[in-house]
Amino acid sequence: MPAHFLTGAELSAAQLRSLLERALELKAAPLCSQALDGRSVALIFTKPSTRTRVSFEVGIDELGGHALVLRSDELQLSRGEALQDTALVLSRHVCAVGVRTGPDATLAELAQHSEIPVINMLTELHHPCQALADLLTLREAHAELEGLRVAYVGDGNNVARSLALLGALAGLRVAVASPPGYALEPDLPLPAGASGSLELYTDPREAVQGACAVYTDVWVSMGDESSADERREALGAYTVDDALLDLAAPRAFAMHDLPAHAGEEISAEVLYGTRQRIWDQAENRRHAQKALLEFLVMPA
Ligand code: CP
């Protein structure tokens, strides 16, 4: 049983599989679990969020718990209180803490001193809660994930990295196409027990061959604003549109973690059309995270 969920690699392949099946049950009957009855979960945000905040807050409510949303500028952390002390105090009041922050080292330090599970709600390198929702969306479309090919087209960022790590753990063949300078690490270590694979490409048309889904993300992520112009230039040929989807497997659909910039990384026709599961994917954040919370706070 993992104490924390920092990269997703804490899970075994079997745990990931059962977590996704539990998320399907929770989606079918959203009020069937009161796993957090009488308990509180702290959610610390040092960066903006729409989906993560709403899906965690509503999901915790549905589980019978109370979500305590804490903006970092309102905490004593902003005045220099130690992460260790913050972790020790939170551990006395809440049953889990979600954190959206920049450096992964900050999250790791908080987790090191926490006596309760710590959940990564997005860091510079990882977005594992998003990957859970991504896998749930794929699982809804395909009874078996093992051996499916999924393409990611664009910036090799935290979303791509988490898709690669958790996708490989679920047995996916993940193909990532990025321009030079924006690629994922070629030697990214896959989680123990991963039966899937990661392949890196520069040509998006090669990556999408045989893919059942084509995923993309914004070209300018939070924190990348100072290099926005050069990013848009480098990533300009990596738009997910109907022409690119035509090169993927029959009935392939588009995915995006949102927020989206229609006309940049994805065409408006795809974003709002019938060849996508993007809005299901956004909803699935809640169901997947509820399954995760159950898993972390109710050890078997
Ligand atoms: N996908 C995602 O994490 O969305 P938010 O930044 O709105 O939470």
PDB file of C-alpha atoms in Angstrom, residues 71 87 101 106 110 132 158 163 213 241 245 251:
ATOM      1  CA  ARG A  71      -4.224  28.895  -0.974  1.00  0.00           C
ATOM      2  CA  ALA A  87       3.204  18.646   7.273  1.00  0.00           C
ATOM      3  CA  THR A 101       3.051  23.326  -6.621  1.00  0.00           C
ATOM      4  CA  THR A 106       8.843  20.647  -2.424  1.00  0.00           C
ATOM      5  CA  LEU A 110       6.206  17.644   2.444  1.00  0.00           C
ATOM      6  CA  LEU A 132      -5.505   8.345 -13.838  1.00  0.00           C
ATOM      7  CA  ASN A 158       4.477  16.829 -16.955  1.00  0.00           C
ATOM      8  CA  LEU A 163       0.841   9.538 -19.302  1.00  0.00           C
ATOM      9  CA  ALA A 213      -6.149   7.953 -29.121  1.00  0.00           C
ATOM     10  CA  ASP A 241      -6.655  18.175 -36.150  1.00  0.00           C
ATOM     11  CA  LEU A 245      -6.594  11.891 -36.575  1.00  0.00           C
ATOM     12  CA  ARG A 251     -12.310   5.452 -34.642  1.00  0.00           C
TER      13      ARG A 251
END
